[in-house]
Structure formats: structure tokens, C-alpha cells
Amino acid sequence: MKKKDKNKDSSFNDFGFDIGKLLSGFQEVELENVEIKVKELEFWIQPFISSLIAPKVTAPPKVKPKEILEEEFHPPAMKYPGEIVEVKIGATKSEGGTRGKTVTIGGGKAPAFYLFESPPPNPPVISIDVFDMKIPLAKAVKMHVEDVLEDPAAWAKKAVEKWGAEVINLHLVSIDPLLKDTKPSEAAKTVEDVLQAVDVPLAVGGCGDPEKDLKVFEKVAEVAEGENILFNSVTLNMDIKRTAEAIKKHGHCVIAFTAMNMDDARELNRKLYEFLPRNKIVIDTTTAALGYGLDYAFTVMERTRLAALMGDVELQHPISSGTTNAWAAREAWMTMDAKWGPKELRGPIWETVSALTLLLAGVDYFMMMHPAAVKTIKEVIKKLTVKEEAEKIYNWVNNLKR
Amino acid sequence: MPKKTLSPTEVYKHLPKTNCKECGEENCMAFAAKLVNREVALDKCPPLLTDKYKENYKILWEMLKPPVKEVSIGFGDNIVKIGGKLVMYRHELTWVNPTAIAIDVSDDMPEEEIVKKVKEVENFSYGYIGQKLKLDLIAVRSVLNDADIFKATVKKVSSTTSLPLILCSLDPNIMEAGLIEVANKKPLIYAATRDNWKEMAELSLMYKCPLTVFSPNDLKTLKSLTRTLLAYGVEDLVLDPGTFWNGLADAINNLTMLRRAACKEEDELLGFPLIGVPAIVWMEHNEYPEVTIWKEVCLASMLITRYTDVLIMHSLEGWALLPLTILRQNLYTDPRKPVAIEPGVKVFGMPNEESPILLTTNFALTYYTVASDIEASKVNCYLMVVDTEGLSVESAIAGRKLTAEKIAEALKESSIESKINHKTLIIPGRAARLSGEIEELSGWKVLVGPMDSSGIPKFLQEKWIKAQS
């Protein structure tokens, strides 16, 4: 793997060039040719289908066709009785806030990117994580934010201006009683600083302590009245009434977070409906990392989306994913044998593959971290939303570069 | 009727109803229920295989056959099965036959480079939850358009590896030159098109090889070709609707429509395995090679998620294939069952009465991760695996599946106490908050281990070995 000279291309907007730049900050790595002793190859095949035996029938001799037998192809489109509610995040001046723009998520009337049925009215949105204090980060992420680690406002600005964050996802981790135990008023001040620094909508996350989060959310909701912040998140073990009332009173919205269980998601929403309109609720059914339960995350999200489209009203909400959880996988951050490549590539590709998988399950709102992963998912969303002319690949067999 | 809604009564009607138990079930109805759930195959019923029930067998086979045909590539012990899918979504009835991954070589590569790449493909292996993740096939491409050179290349590859092959050329003459070299090895032919279908169909019949149908972004032609080829007598088809980076929306939608037509509309002309070619990103040069690999991984991961049964890849970098082989493993597990292992005390090395005892949960991923870290530490020890119904440490604590009571009980039941002369238990860092309560309930001393099990070797060195000496 070699780095080429960087001033060769001025087209900064070119996807490849940009990604190349974002990934090129690691030292040159020679991939070693590593020998592994493998005695036999095992093919992991589930046994039952393979033991079906075709019936032995002698077919009549065929008259071989001389020309192509033309067939029609009709897209196998379906109609769905349900659709996803639209949730708007942020508020402009005329709407009672100070944001330069707002984003709307949800509104889907078909499974993710089934363009042959119904194109997504609002393409998925990407927010970038910003923390209110210095926290341990994987090296591959840290190298991009080292200069702003202790300044959430500057971090947010960088995420918007440099990497195109559509929403800033501010994590108030310092409020954790086991960490800095920051007071609600101080935390609210950080939120105001970030609101000043950027004009995109804001999501505000707590520390996971149900009591402390509530206190902080109440304060933040009050000082940021009208900004239509997305609170991340309300859970079944919080005082749902108080949380929802604070959010409603000051005109915000919320992520309802549950752990990989559709029944819990329904239950939490039922409780929230007593206080909040449906178009103020986003659901998060938990994201597990690739290799660490991504399959569960994927299937719960896919089932949730399909159930919603089939008419399950309690699940008809946009889905949020804390895709940054991908960095919990050790393959994303650990130094491994050289044959697995540098962690500076493994980390961001881990986040990217996790996001792409969930994108196809129906996620509407991503919380992400690595700029190359963000850039890639934005590009893929664009490609999946706006139909472009397909490449002429007829002759690929002869034409791959080495 | 969609296959997954097939009822046991429907199936039972056509069984011999002898209740002979030869299939291992109590009666024919129980066998019918297993057939419907695809837990058992038809040929497990001996009476059904006799002439008397020939007609019934045929009816049942039709009822139970998957809407996506299963196609085999390779021969003898070296077969890769693709397709055979029963459902579109994995929560409906689990996906079978994980997406097979082929890596390409081409006839313009120097021989030693080909051998090296093929060996690397064979040696690719990653230990994951007690399995070895592997690559499956080699795709041999004709680039120089010379039949003799292609023939020699196929011969070289075939003598280097026993992995099944995909032969790639749109020229029937070149294809035949390659096929002659591997006449009985049933490679997958890539590919029949609107222009060469008749010649490729002849080759497929003559050499009894499965045949790919390639119709980039034109499903009408794809379907017309499958009808034509079926009428021609070719039975094992694989469909390539084209893979595109520019045109991604079409690539993904075509795959989705094909799989839905097969699974939901039971369109038999489209009920064949799907092939994707992420390698197409290499048609362009990028100044950063890692960007091209990056795009290939993105395409491949989306294709694995969206129904592709076999992939042709060009990149062989570890960081590219590691996430893909893991994604494939993840998506093809049974979503109805948590991945769990037997609880109990596991032994590492040759522990003695002074050896440490560690604790973890019976979520397979957690267990195998911890086990490999213990092995890396080369410290002889015991590992107590607590039944948390297949949940990881963090989830098990949150869900009250891993509690101090449960741990105290497990310690007592295991009779581990008789094997050692200390009463110190090392618990995962994420279970730290249970330590006081465990000590109270069990009378054991608790040592809180690292947050991530990769810290186990260091932990054992510092907190156990040194502390003992």
C-alpha cells in the first residue's frame, strides 16, 4: 500500500480523493505474506437443504429454441397499509428557533430504498458525535479531532464545516455522577455554546443515569426552548412522564431507546403517546457492532420497519442508530496481526459496514464518528436516492486494473 | 402459496401415514411439522422413497422445494452450494447457504503471482465464535482473449487448489478451452449473455456445469434468457443483473426485485441464486488503491445484505475481507436462537490447585473471545461459564441474567472448590458492581478483571502470577 502525492488532483469534491485523504493519515504498511497452516477447508453449509433430492423424472426431449423467447418483467411492487411519521429536528427563526436549517426524517412508505415501490421522501440523515469532555477514543478517530477534544463548540463546528454533519449529536457525558457530575446549568451552558457555534439542528445526549439525565434534560429543554432539540434518549427506566412533559413544554423531540425488543419499543411509545404527539418521537432499537450482534440489530430494525409499514401504528417512527457503537468491536481498534491491515483502516471500515447494513434495514438517522465513514454513507445515500445512469460494465471481465 | 406459510396438515396429507417411526419421529404428523420447518429432509422417510409413493414424493418435493433453486459449484468433496433460499427476510425462516466469496485471478498475471494469490485465498482464515471464517472459490478471468493462454491458466489454478472455480469469459471459444481443463470439476460458467447464450448453453450442457446469465441492468432480458436457457435444457442457472457503483440504486433495486419475485411471487424463471461482482470497481484506477478497495467492501457488504448468493471480489486485503466474512456469518445465523454454549467449568492448559478461576457468560461470542485471550496468556486456569441464556456480560447484568445469586450458586454447584486451595474468583470488569454482593453470598474473594478481555494476559501476569510469587 503506498501513498501517492496528494497535489495531483484538485477536484476536492471527488469522493475517492476525499476518502483517500481521510484514510491516508496512517503510516505506510507493508502487508506481509503470512502463512497459516490449514489442513483442510471447511465449508460452512447448513445441512438440511442440501439433503433435498430432486425427483427423478425423465423430461421429454427438448426442442432447443433457436431464438430468445421473450418475456415481460413487471416490478413486483406491493402496497403497504402503513407509513412512517415525519419527525422534524431543529427550528429556524420563523419557527421559534435560531437554526439556519432543519432536517426532517421518516415519512417512508416502503422498505428502505425500494425505489420500484416508493422513493424515500426524506433521505436518511447523519449526525456526528461530539463530547463535552475529553474521552478515550480509538486512535483512528482521535487523529481527526485531536485539536478540538476539549472544546465541544469547536468540535461541532469542525464536524459541520469539514465533514458535513447534518445534525450535531452532543453527548453530555460529563454530567455522569461517576465522572465530573457536571451541574444541569453548566451542561445547559455547553448546549448554548454549541448552538451558537453551528446552525444545524442539535441532538443532546445524556450519560445513561436515568435520574441525572432527567434533571439535565429538563434544564436544557428550558434554556433551549423552541430549538426543537432531539433528546437522546428516554428509556423505560426513566420518569417518562416528567421527561416527556419537559420535552413537550419547550417544543423539543425525543429518541425512545429500548434494547433490541419490539415489544419494549411499543410499550415505551404507548407511554410517550400520553404526553407527546407522534411526530416528536424517534425510536432506537439498539445498534450492536459488526461481529457483536449486528445481526440482531439488523433484524430487529428490519422487522420493526416492516411491521410499521404493515400497519403497526406504535412502530411507525423513524429509526435512529448509534452506529458509533461499531467502535466497541475489538477488530475496529485493536492492533492485530499485520495481515489484517492497519487499525486506521479497520476502524472506519467497521463503522462503514455496520452503517451500510443498517441503512438497508431502514435506519433514518445515523449517529456516527469517523469522517471517512460519514462521507461514505452520505455518498451511498445519495446514490441510493437519486437514480443515476448505471455504468457500462458489460465488459468487466476483460477490464479490471491490477 | 408462500413456502413459509405451508402447514404441517398440508404436508401430512401426502405422507405415507404409516407412523413407522423409521424417520426417527413419533409419527407422520411430527415428521410433517419438521419438514415444514425445514428441520429434516424428505429422504429421511424410507417408505416415501419406494415406488409405491413415487407420486407423493414428487408432490411433496414440489411443495417443499425452496423458491430459489440450490445450485452446486465444484465436485466431490469440494462443493459450494449457493441459493436454496426459502425466504426473503432472515427473520422469516433463517437464510441458508451463506454468500460464497470468490477471489479473482487473471490470465495476464505471471504464474507465480497466480499461485501466490490462490494460496493466500486458501489460507485466509479467521477464528470467530469457534468457527473458521473462510473464502470459497477462485474466479479465473480471461483478459488476453487467447484460448491457449486461458487454458494454461485454468490448468495452473486447478492444479494449485481444490477450491471450486468460476471461469470468466464472454467468448465461448475461450470458455471451452478453459472448460476442457476442468471437464469434470463443474466450475460455474460466467457468463451467457444476449449475444452468446446459445454457445454457452451448449457448453453448459456438454460439460454439465452451472451457467451464469449476465444482463446488466436489464431484467426483461435476464428473464427472457432464463426462459430460453431453461427451454434449451440448462437447469442450473445463476443470475447476474449487474453490479454498479455509479448506478448503485439500480444494482440494489434489481437484486431486491429479483429476490422478491422469487420468494413472494414464486416466479420460477427468476428463482435462481444471484451473483454480484464488487470487483467492477477495479475498472477504474484511483490514485489511492485503498479507496478502490474501500468501495469494493462497501458494494460487497450491501450485496451480502441484499440477497446476493455469490460474490466475485478482486481485493484480498485482510482489512477488506475480515468485515465481509464476519457480516456474512452474522446475517446467516439463525435469528431465533441466541448463540450460546454449554455452561460449566472449562479447563485451559493444566491448571493446579493454585491456578486462577475466571468467570464469564455463555454468549458464544463472549466465551470464545475470552477463551482466545486466556489461551494467548498461556496461563493454566479454570473458566467458569455461567448460563445467561446467551447474553453478553453487559446485557446479562442489565437483564438480571447475571446476578450475584446466580454466580454464588454456580460456584457451589461446580464443586470447583475441591480442586483448588484458594477461594478467589476473577470477574469481568463490566461485572464490577456485583463484586461486593458476590463476596457476601459466596464467601469467596472477588478480584475485578479488565473491562475488555484483551487485557486478561496482562491482568493475569500482574495481578495473579506476580501476586503469587
PDB file of C-alpha atoms in Angstrom, chain B residues 263-388:
ATOM      1  CA  CYS B 263     -39.815 -15.569  -2.830  1.00  0.00           C
ATOM      2  CA  LYS B 264     -43.092 -13.654  -2.780  1.00  0.00           C
ATOM      3  CA  GLU B 265     -44.424 -14.189  -6.289  1.00  0.00           C
ATOM      4  CA  GLU B 266     -42.784 -17.571  -6.812  1.00  0.00           C
ATOM      5  CA  ASP B 267     -41.660 -16.594 -10.282  1.00  0.00           C
ATOM      6  CA  GLU B 268     -39.829 -19.752 -11.317  1.00  0.00           C
ATOM      7  CA  LEU B 269     -37.970 -18.016 -14.116  1.00  0.00           C
ATOM      8  CA  LEU B 270     -36.273 -15.792 -11.524  1.00  0.00           C
ATOM      9  CA  GLY B 271     -35.928 -18.360  -8.720  1.00  0.00           C
ATOM     10  CA  PHE B 272     -32.161 -18.781  -9.075  1.00  0.00           C
ATOM     11  CA  PRO B 273     -29.140 -17.748  -6.995  1.00  0.00           C
ATOM     12  CA  LEU B 274     -27.869 -14.208  -7.535  1.00  0.00           C
ATOM     13  CA  ILE B 275     -24.271 -13.303  -8.261  1.00  0.00           C
ATOM     14  CA  GLY B 276     -22.686  -9.918  -7.556  1.00  0.00           C
ATOM     15  CA  VAL B 277     -19.383  -8.565  -8.802  1.00  0.00           C
ATOM     16  CA  PRO B 278     -17.926  -5.945  -6.433  1.00  0.00           C
ATOM     17  CA  ALA B 279     -14.686  -6.377  -8.425  1.00  0.00           C
ATOM     18  CA  ILE B 280     -16.104  -3.980 -11.058  1.00  0.00           C
ATOM     19  CA  VAL B 281     -14.748  -1.053  -9.030  1.00  0.00           C
ATOM     20  CA  TRP B 282     -11.341  -2.062 -10.393  1.00  0.00           C
ATOM     21  CA  MET B 283     -12.359  -0.966 -13.892  1.00  0.00           C
ATOM     22  CA  GLU B 284     -11.141   2.459 -12.823  1.00  0.00           C
ATOM     23  CA  HIS B 285      -7.822   3.464 -11.390  1.00  0.00           C
ATOM     24  CA  ASN B 286      -7.826   5.527  -8.252  1.00  0.00           C
ATOM     25  CA  GLU B 287      -4.738   7.244  -7.032  1.00  0.00           C
ATOM     26  CA  TYR B 288      -5.279   5.724  -3.639  1.00  0.00           C
ATOM     27  CA  PRO B 289      -5.581   1.951  -4.023  1.00  0.00           C
ATOM     28  CA  GLU B 290      -7.189   1.752  -0.593  1.00  0.00           C
ATOM     29  CA  VAL B 291     -10.092   3.859  -1.891  1.00  0.00           C
ATOM     30  CA  THR B 292     -10.860   1.290  -4.592  1.00  0.00           C
ATOM     31  CA  ILE B 293     -10.689  -1.494  -2.017  1.00  0.00           C
ATOM     32  CA  TRP B 294     -12.910   0.609   0.257  1.00  0.00           C
ATOM     33  CA  LYS B 295     -15.571   0.942  -2.457  1.00  0.00           C
ATOM     34  CA  GLU B 296     -15.381  -2.772  -3.168  1.00  0.00           C
ATOM     35  CA  VAL B 297     -16.026  -3.555   0.504  1.00  0.00           C
ATOM     36  CA  CYS B 298     -18.978  -1.140   0.560  1.00  0.00           C
ATOM     37  CA  LEU B 299     -20.522  -2.736  -2.513  1.00  0.00           C
ATOM     38  CA  ALA B 300     -19.887  -6.253  -1.220  1.00  0.00           C
ATOM     39  CA  SER B 301     -21.411  -5.580   2.189  1.00  0.00           C
ATOM     40  CA  MET B 302     -24.566  -4.132   0.649  1.00  0.00           C
ATOM     41  CA  LEU B 303     -24.813  -7.081  -1.731  1.00  0.00           C
ATOM     42  CA  ILE B 304     -24.450  -9.570   1.132  1.00  0.00           C
ATOM     43  CA  THR B 305     -27.261  -7.764   2.954  1.00  0.00           C
ATOM     44  CA  ARG B 306     -29.395  -7.587  -0.172  1.00  0.00           C
ATOM     45  CA  TYR B 307     -29.665 -11.212  -1.160  1.00  0.00           C
ATOM     46  CA  THR B 308     -26.542 -11.996  -3.183  1.00  0.00           C
ATOM     47  CA  ASP B 309     -25.627 -15.694  -3.041  1.00  0.00           C
ATOM     48  CA  VAL B 310     -22.122 -15.499  -4.512  1.00  0.00           C
ATOM     49  CA  LEU B 311     -19.653 -12.626  -4.960  1.00  0.00           C
ATOM     50  CA  ILE B 312     -16.645 -12.130  -7.212  1.00  0.00           C
ATOM     51  CA  MET B 313     -14.049  -9.953  -5.470  1.00  0.00           C
ATOM     52  CA  HIS B 314     -10.699  -8.657  -6.604  1.00  0.00           C
ATOM     53  CA  SER B 315      -9.203  -7.367  -3.343  1.00  0.00           C
ATOM     54  CA  LEU B 316      -7.592  -9.788  -0.958  1.00  0.00           C
ATOM     55  CA  GLU B 317      -6.566  -7.401   1.822  1.00  0.00           C
ATOM     56  CA  GLY B 318      -7.306  -8.610   5.313  1.00  0.00           C
ATOM     57  CA  TRP B 319      -8.996  -5.394   6.386  1.00  0.00           C
ATOM     58  CA  ALA B 320     -11.353  -5.688   3.408  1.00  0.00           C
ATOM     59  CA  LEU B 321     -12.338  -9.324   3.782  1.00  0.00           C
ATOM     60  CA  LEU B 322     -12.480  -9.503   7.572  1.00  0.00           C
ATOM     61  CA  PRO B 323     -15.621  -7.332   7.933  1.00  0.00           C
ATOM     62  CA  LEU B 324     -17.255  -9.094   4.967  1.00  0.00           C
ATOM     63  CA  THR B 325     -16.721 -12.634   6.225  1.00  0.00           C
ATOM     64  CA  ILE B 326     -17.976 -11.578   9.656  1.00  0.00           C
ATOM     65  CA  LEU B 327     -21.014  -9.781   8.212  1.00  0.00           C
ATOM     66  CA  ARG B 328     -21.859 -12.875   6.198  1.00  0.00           C
ATOM     67  CA  GLN B 329     -21.538 -15.091   9.261  1.00  0.00           C
ATOM     68  CA  ASN B 330     -23.725 -12.694  11.277  1.00  0.00           C
ATOM     69  CA  LEU B 331     -26.536 -12.451   8.751  1.00  0.00           C
ATOM     70  CA  TYR B 332     -26.689 -16.192   8.152  1.00  0.00           C
ATOM     71  CA  THR B 333     -27.082 -17.258  11.782  1.00  0.00           C
ATOM     72  CA  ASP B 334     -30.498 -18.332  12.977  1.00  0.00           C
ATOM     73  CA  PRO B 335     -32.086 -15.168  14.381  1.00  0.00           C
ATOM     74  CA  ARG B 336     -34.449 -17.234  16.512  1.00  0.00           C
ATOM     75  CA  LYS B 337     -31.698 -18.678  18.666  1.00  0.00           C
ATOM     76  CA  PRO B 338     -29.195 -16.766  20.763  1.00  0.00           C
ATOM     77  CA  VAL B 339     -25.740 -18.068  20.066  1.00  0.00           C
ATOM     78  CA  ALA B 340     -24.928 -19.869  23.308  1.00  0.00           C
ATOM     79  CA  ILE B 341     -22.554 -22.535  24.557  1.00  0.00           C
ATOM     80  CA  GLU B 342     -22.848 -25.105  27.371  1.00  0.00           C
ATOM     81  CA  PRO B 343     -22.335 -23.524  30.787  1.00  0.00           C
ATOM     82  CA  GLY B 344     -19.909 -25.100  33.273  1.00  0.00           C
ATOM     83  CA  VAL B 345     -16.236 -25.022  34.235  1.00  0.00           C
ATOM     84  CA  LYS B 346     -13.819 -25.078  31.287  1.00  0.00           C
ATOM     85  CA  VAL B 347     -10.180 -26.032  31.693  1.00  0.00           C
ATOM     86  CA  PHE B 348      -7.318 -24.188  29.981  1.00  0.00           C
ATOM     87  CA  GLY B 349      -3.916 -25.853  29.927  1.00  0.00           C
ATOM     88  CA  MET B 350      -3.067 -27.921  33.023  1.00  0.00           C
ATOM     89  CA  PRO B 351      -4.356 -25.981  35.990  1.00  0.00           C
ATOM     90  CA  ASN B 352      -3.381 -26.997  39.510  1.00  0.00           C
ATOM     91  CA  GLU B 353      -4.727 -26.045  42.900  1.00  0.00           C
ATOM     92  CA  GLU B 354      -3.144 -22.625  42.753  1.00  0.00           C
ATOM     93  CA  SER B 355      -4.495 -21.720  39.317  1.00  0.00           C
ATOM     94  CA  PRO B 356      -6.832 -18.777  38.839  1.00  0.00           C
ATOM     95  CA  ILE B 357     -10.566 -19.080  38.222  1.00  0.00           C
ATOM     96  CA  LEU B 358     -12.131 -16.606  35.834  1.00  0.00           C
ATOM     97  CA  LEU B 359     -15.779 -16.072  35.118  1.00  0.00           C
ATOM     98  CA  THR B 360     -17.755 -15.211  32.003  1.00  0.00           C
ATOM     99  CA  THR B 361     -21.175 -15.711  30.407  1.00  0.00           C
ATOM    100  CA  ASN B 362     -22.311 -18.355  27.931  1.00  0.00           C
ATOM    101  CA  PHE B 363     -22.911 -15.959  24.995  1.00  0.00           C
ATOM    102  CA  ALA B 364     -20.816 -17.723  22.358  1.00  0.00           C
ATOM    103  CA  LEU B 365     -19.064 -14.586  21.188  1.00  0.00           C
ATOM    104  CA  THR B 366     -18.176 -13.565  24.736  1.00  0.00           C
ATOM    105  CA  TYR B 367     -16.982 -17.063  25.588  1.00  0.00           C
ATOM    106  CA  TYR B 368     -14.782 -17.543  22.529  1.00  0.00           C
ATOM    107  CA  THR B 369     -13.301 -14.070  22.844  1.00  0.00           C
ATOM    108  CA  VAL B 370     -12.422 -14.675  26.475  1.00  0.00           C
ATOM    109  CA  ALA B 371     -11.182 -18.198  25.688  1.00  0.00           C
ATOM    110  CA  SER B 372      -8.813 -16.957  22.987  1.00  0.00           C
ATOM    111  CA  ASP B 373      -7.474 -14.263  25.299  1.00  0.00           C
ATOM    112  CA  ILE B 374      -6.878 -16.823  28.040  1.00  0.00           C
ATOM    113  CA  GLU B 375      -5.079 -19.026  25.538  1.00  0.00           C
ATOM    114  CA  ALA B 376      -2.970 -16.059  24.496  1.00  0.00           C
ATOM    115  CA  SER B 377      -1.971 -15.559  28.142  1.00  0.00           C
ATOM    116  CA  LYS B 378      -0.641 -19.139  28.265  1.00  0.00           C
ATOM    117  CA  VAL B 379      -1.678 -19.260  31.921  1.00  0.00           C
ATOM    118  CA  ASN B 380      -3.195 -22.520  33.145  1.00  0.00           C
ATOM    119  CA  CYS B 381      -6.582 -21.754  34.578  1.00  0.00           C
ATOM    120  CA  TYR B 382     -10.264 -22.511  35.019  1.00  0.00           C
ATOM    121  CA  LEU B 383     -13.029 -20.540  33.354  1.00  0.00           C
ATOM    122  CA  MET B 384     -16.446 -20.672  34.889  1.00  0.00           C
ATOM    123  CA  VAL B 385     -19.144 -20.157  32.258  1.00  0.00           C
ATOM    124  CA  VAL B 386     -22.434 -19.012  33.769  1.00  0.00           C
ATOM    125  CA  ASP B 387     -25.711 -19.638  31.967  1.00  0.00           C
ATOM    126  CA  THR B 388     -27.007 -16.181  30.980  1.00  0.00           C
TER     127      THR B 388
END
